[in-house]
PDB file of C-alpha atoms in Angstrom:
ATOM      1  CA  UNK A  19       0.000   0.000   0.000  1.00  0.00           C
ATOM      2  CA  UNK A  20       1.498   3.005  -0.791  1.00  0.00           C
ATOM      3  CA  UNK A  21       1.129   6.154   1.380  1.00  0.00           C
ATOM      4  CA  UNK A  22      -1.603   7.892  -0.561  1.00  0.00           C
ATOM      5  CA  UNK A  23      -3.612   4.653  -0.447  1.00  0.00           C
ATOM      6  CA  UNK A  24      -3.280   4.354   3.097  1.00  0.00           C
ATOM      7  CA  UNK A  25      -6.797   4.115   5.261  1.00  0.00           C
ATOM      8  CA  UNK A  26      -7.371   7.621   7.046  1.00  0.00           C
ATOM      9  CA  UNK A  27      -8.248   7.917  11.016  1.00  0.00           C
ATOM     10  CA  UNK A  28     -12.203   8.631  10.899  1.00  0.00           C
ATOM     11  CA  UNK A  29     -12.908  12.122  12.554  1.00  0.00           C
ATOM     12  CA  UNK A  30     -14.180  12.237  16.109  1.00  0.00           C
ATOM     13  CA  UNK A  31     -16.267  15.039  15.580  1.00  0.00           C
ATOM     14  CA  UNK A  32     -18.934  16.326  12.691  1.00  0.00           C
ATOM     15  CA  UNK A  33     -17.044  19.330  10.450  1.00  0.00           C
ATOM     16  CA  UNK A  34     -18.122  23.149  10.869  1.00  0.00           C
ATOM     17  CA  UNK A  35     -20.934  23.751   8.285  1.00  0.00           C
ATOM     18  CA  UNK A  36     -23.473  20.952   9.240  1.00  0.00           C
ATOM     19  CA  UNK A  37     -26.808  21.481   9.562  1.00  0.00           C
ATOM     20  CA  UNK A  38     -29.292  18.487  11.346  1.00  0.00           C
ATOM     21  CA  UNK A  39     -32.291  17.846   8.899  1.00  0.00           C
ATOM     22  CA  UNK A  40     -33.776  14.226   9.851  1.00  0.00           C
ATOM     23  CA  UNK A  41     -33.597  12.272  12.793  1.00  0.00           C
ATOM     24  CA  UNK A  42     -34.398   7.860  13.080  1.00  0.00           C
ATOM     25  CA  UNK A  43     -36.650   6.704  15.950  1.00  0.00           C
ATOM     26  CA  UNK A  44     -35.427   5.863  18.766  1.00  0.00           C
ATOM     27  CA  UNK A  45     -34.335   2.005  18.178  1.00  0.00           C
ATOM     28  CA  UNK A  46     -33.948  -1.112  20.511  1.00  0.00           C
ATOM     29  CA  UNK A  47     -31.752  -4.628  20.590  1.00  0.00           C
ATOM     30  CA  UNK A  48     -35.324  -6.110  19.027  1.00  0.00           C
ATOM     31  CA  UNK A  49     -36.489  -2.980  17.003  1.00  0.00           C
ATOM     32  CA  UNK A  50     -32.921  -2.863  15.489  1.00  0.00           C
ATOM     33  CA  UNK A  51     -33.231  -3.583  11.895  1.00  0.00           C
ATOM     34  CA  UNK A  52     -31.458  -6.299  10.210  1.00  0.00           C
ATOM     35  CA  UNK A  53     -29.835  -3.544   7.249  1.00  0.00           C
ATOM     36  CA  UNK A  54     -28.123  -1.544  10.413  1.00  0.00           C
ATOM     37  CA  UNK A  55     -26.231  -4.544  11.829  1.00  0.00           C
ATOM     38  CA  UNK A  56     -24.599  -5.524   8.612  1.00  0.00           C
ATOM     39  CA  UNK A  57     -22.213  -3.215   6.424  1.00  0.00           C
ATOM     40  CA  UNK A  58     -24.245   0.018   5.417  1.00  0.00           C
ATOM     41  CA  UNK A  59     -23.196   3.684   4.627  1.00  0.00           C
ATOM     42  CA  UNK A  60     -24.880   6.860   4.434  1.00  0.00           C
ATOM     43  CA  UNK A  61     -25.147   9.047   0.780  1.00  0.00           C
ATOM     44  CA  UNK A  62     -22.445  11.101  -0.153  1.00  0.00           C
ATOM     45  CA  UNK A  63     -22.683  14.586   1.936  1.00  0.00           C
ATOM     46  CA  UNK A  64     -24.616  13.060   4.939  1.00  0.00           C
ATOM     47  CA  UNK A  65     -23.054  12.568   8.132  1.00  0.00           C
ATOM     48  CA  UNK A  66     -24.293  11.368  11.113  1.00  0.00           C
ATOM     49  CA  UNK A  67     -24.598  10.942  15.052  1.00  0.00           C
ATOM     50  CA  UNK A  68     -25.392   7.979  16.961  1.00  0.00           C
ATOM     51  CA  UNK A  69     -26.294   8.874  20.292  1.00  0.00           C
ATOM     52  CA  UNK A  70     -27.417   5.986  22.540  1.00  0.00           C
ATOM     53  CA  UNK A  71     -29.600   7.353  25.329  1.00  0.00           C
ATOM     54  CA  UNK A  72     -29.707   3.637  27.108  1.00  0.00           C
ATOM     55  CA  UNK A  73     -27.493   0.473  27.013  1.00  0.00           C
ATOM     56  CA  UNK A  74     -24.344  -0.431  25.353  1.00  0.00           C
ATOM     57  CA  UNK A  75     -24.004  -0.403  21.408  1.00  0.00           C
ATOM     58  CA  UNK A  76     -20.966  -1.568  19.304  1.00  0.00           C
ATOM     59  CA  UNK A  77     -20.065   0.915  16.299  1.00  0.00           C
ATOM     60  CA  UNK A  78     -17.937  -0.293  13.846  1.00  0.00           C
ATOM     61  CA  UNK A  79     -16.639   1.173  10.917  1.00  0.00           C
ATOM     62  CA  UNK A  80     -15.139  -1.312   8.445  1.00  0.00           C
ATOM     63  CA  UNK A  81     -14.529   0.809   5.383  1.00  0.00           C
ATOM     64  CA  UNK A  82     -10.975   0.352   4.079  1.00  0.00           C
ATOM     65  CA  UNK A  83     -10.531   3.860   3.142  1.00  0.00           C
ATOM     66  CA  UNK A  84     -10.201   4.516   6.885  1.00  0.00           C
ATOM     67  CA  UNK A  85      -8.404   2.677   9.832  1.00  0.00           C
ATOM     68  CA  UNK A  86     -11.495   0.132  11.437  1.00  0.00           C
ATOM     69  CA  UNK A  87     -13.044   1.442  14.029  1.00  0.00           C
ATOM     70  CA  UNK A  88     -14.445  -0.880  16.814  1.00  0.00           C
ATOM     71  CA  UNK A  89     -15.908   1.394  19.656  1.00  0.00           C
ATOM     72  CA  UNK A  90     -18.340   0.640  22.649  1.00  0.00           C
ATOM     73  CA  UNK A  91     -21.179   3.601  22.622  1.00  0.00           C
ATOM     74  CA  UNK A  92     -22.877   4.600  25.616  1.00  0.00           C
ATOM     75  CA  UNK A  93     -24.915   7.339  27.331  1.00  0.00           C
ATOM     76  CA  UNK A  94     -21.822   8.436  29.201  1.00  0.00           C
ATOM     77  CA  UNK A  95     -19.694   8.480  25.708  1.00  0.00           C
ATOM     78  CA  UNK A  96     -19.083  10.969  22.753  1.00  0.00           C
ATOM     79  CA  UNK A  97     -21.415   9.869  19.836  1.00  0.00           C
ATOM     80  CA  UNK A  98     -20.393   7.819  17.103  1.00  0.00           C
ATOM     81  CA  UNK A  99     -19.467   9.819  14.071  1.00  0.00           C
ATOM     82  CA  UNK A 100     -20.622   7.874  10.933  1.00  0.00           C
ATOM     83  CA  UNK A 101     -19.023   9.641   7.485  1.00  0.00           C
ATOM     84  CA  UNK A 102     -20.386   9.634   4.592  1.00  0.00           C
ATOM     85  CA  UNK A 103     -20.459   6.955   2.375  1.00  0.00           C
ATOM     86  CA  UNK A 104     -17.823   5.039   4.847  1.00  0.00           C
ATOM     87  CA  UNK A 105     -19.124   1.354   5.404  1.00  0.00           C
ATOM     88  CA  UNK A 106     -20.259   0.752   9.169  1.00  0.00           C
ATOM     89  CA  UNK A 107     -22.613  -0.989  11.299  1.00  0.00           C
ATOM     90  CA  UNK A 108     -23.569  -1.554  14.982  1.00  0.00           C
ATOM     91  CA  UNK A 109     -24.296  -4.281  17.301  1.00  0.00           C
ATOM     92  CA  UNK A 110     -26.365  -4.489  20.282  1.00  0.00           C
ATOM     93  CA  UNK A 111     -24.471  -5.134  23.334  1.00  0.00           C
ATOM     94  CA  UNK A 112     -27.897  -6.254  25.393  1.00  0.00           C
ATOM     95  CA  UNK A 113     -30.319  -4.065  26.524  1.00  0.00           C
ATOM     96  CA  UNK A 114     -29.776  -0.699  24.095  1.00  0.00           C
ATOM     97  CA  UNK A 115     -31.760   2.363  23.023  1.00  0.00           C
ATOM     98  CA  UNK A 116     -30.749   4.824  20.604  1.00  0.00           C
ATOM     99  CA  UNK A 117     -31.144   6.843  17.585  1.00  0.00           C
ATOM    100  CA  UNK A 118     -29.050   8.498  14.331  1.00  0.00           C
ATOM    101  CA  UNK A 119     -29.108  12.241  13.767  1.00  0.00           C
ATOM    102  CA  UNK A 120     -28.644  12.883  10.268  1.00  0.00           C
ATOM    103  CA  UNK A 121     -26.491  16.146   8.857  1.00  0.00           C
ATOM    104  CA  UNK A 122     -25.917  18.160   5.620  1.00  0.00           C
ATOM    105  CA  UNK A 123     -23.888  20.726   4.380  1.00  0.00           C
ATOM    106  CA  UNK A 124     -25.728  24.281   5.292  1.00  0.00           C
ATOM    107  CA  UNK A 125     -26.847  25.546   2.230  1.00  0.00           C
ATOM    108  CA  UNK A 126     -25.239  29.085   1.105  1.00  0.00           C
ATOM    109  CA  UNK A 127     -27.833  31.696   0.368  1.00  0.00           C
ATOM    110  CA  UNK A 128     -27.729  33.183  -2.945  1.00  0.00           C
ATOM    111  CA  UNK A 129     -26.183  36.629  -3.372  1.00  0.00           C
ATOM    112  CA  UNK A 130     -28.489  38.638  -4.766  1.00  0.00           C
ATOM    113  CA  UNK A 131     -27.852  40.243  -7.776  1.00  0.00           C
ATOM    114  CA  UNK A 132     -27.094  43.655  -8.491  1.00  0.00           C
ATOM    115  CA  UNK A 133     -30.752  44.675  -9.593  1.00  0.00           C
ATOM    116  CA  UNK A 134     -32.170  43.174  -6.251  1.00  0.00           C
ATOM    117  CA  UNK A 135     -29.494  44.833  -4.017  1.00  0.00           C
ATOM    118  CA  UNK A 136     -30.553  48.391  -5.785  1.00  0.00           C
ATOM    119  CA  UNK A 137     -34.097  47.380  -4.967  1.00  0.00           C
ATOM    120  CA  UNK A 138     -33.963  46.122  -1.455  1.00  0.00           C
ATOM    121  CA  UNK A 139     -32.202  49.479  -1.151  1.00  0.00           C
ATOM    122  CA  UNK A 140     -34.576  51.332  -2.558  1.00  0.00           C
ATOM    123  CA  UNK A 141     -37.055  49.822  -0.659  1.00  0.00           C
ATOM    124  CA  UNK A 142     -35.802  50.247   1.931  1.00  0.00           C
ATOM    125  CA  UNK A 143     -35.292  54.231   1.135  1.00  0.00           C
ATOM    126  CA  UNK A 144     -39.100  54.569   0.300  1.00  0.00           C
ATOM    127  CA  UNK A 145     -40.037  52.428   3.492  1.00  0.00           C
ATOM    128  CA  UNK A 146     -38.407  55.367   5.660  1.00  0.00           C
ATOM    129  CA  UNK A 147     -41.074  57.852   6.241  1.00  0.00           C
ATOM    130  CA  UNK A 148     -39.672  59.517   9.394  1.00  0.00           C
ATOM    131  CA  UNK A 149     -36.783  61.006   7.496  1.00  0.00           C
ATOM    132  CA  UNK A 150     -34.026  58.900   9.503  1.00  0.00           C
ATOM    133  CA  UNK A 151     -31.307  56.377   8.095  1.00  0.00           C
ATOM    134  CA  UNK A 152     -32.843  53.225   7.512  1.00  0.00           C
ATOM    135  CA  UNK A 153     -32.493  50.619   9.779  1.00  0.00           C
ATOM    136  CA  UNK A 154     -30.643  47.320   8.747  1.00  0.00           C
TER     137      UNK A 154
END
């Protein structure tokens, strides 16, 4: 393998930037579906958060873009940071509950163009009948 091929560390943390925009229910060692405990990966741009609110839960990232990953969850510990598109999965350690917090890029608003700025100035102007500065 050479160097540029090598697998990555996975982050600890989500980047700057993320927004949360869908959340799972809350699952259980029985309501667990079978897709989560084998090899699985979110779409490209969408991270996620497994937070376990109850119980013990293995996380395991198996992806061989990054070094594996084999970490016990818990109420007590960080959440598990699941990458995008990164192959994973989880396994109940008995009794569990928790859920997956899903995150996307925050979209940039459009600048506006140089005809709108002119008119949200103007608008502005025309919206200021006491005679003082407008407000922004």
């Amino acid at each position: 393998m050479t160097s540029e091929s090598r697998p990555s560390e996975s982050p600890a943390e989500l980047p700057e930037g993320l927004e949360p925009y869908r959340q799972t229910d809350v699952f259980t060692e029985t309501s667990l579906p079978a897709g989560l405990r084998k090899d699985h990966c979110t779409k490209p741009g969408v991270w996620g958060l497994i937070q376990v609110a109850e119980g013990r839960l293995r996380y395991c990232v198996t992806d061989l873009r990054r070094v594996g990953i084999d970490l016990v969850l818990t109420p007590e510990s960080r959440p598990g940071v699941v990458e995008p598109t990164i192959l994973h999965h989880v396994v109940p350690l008995g009794t569990v509950r928790f859920h997956v917090q899903f995150y996307r890029q925050i979209p940039e608003a459009a600048p506006l163009c140089r005809y709108e700025e002119l008119a949200t100035r103007e608008n502005r102007l025309r919206g200021n009948t006491a005679g003082t500065e407008p407000q922004d």
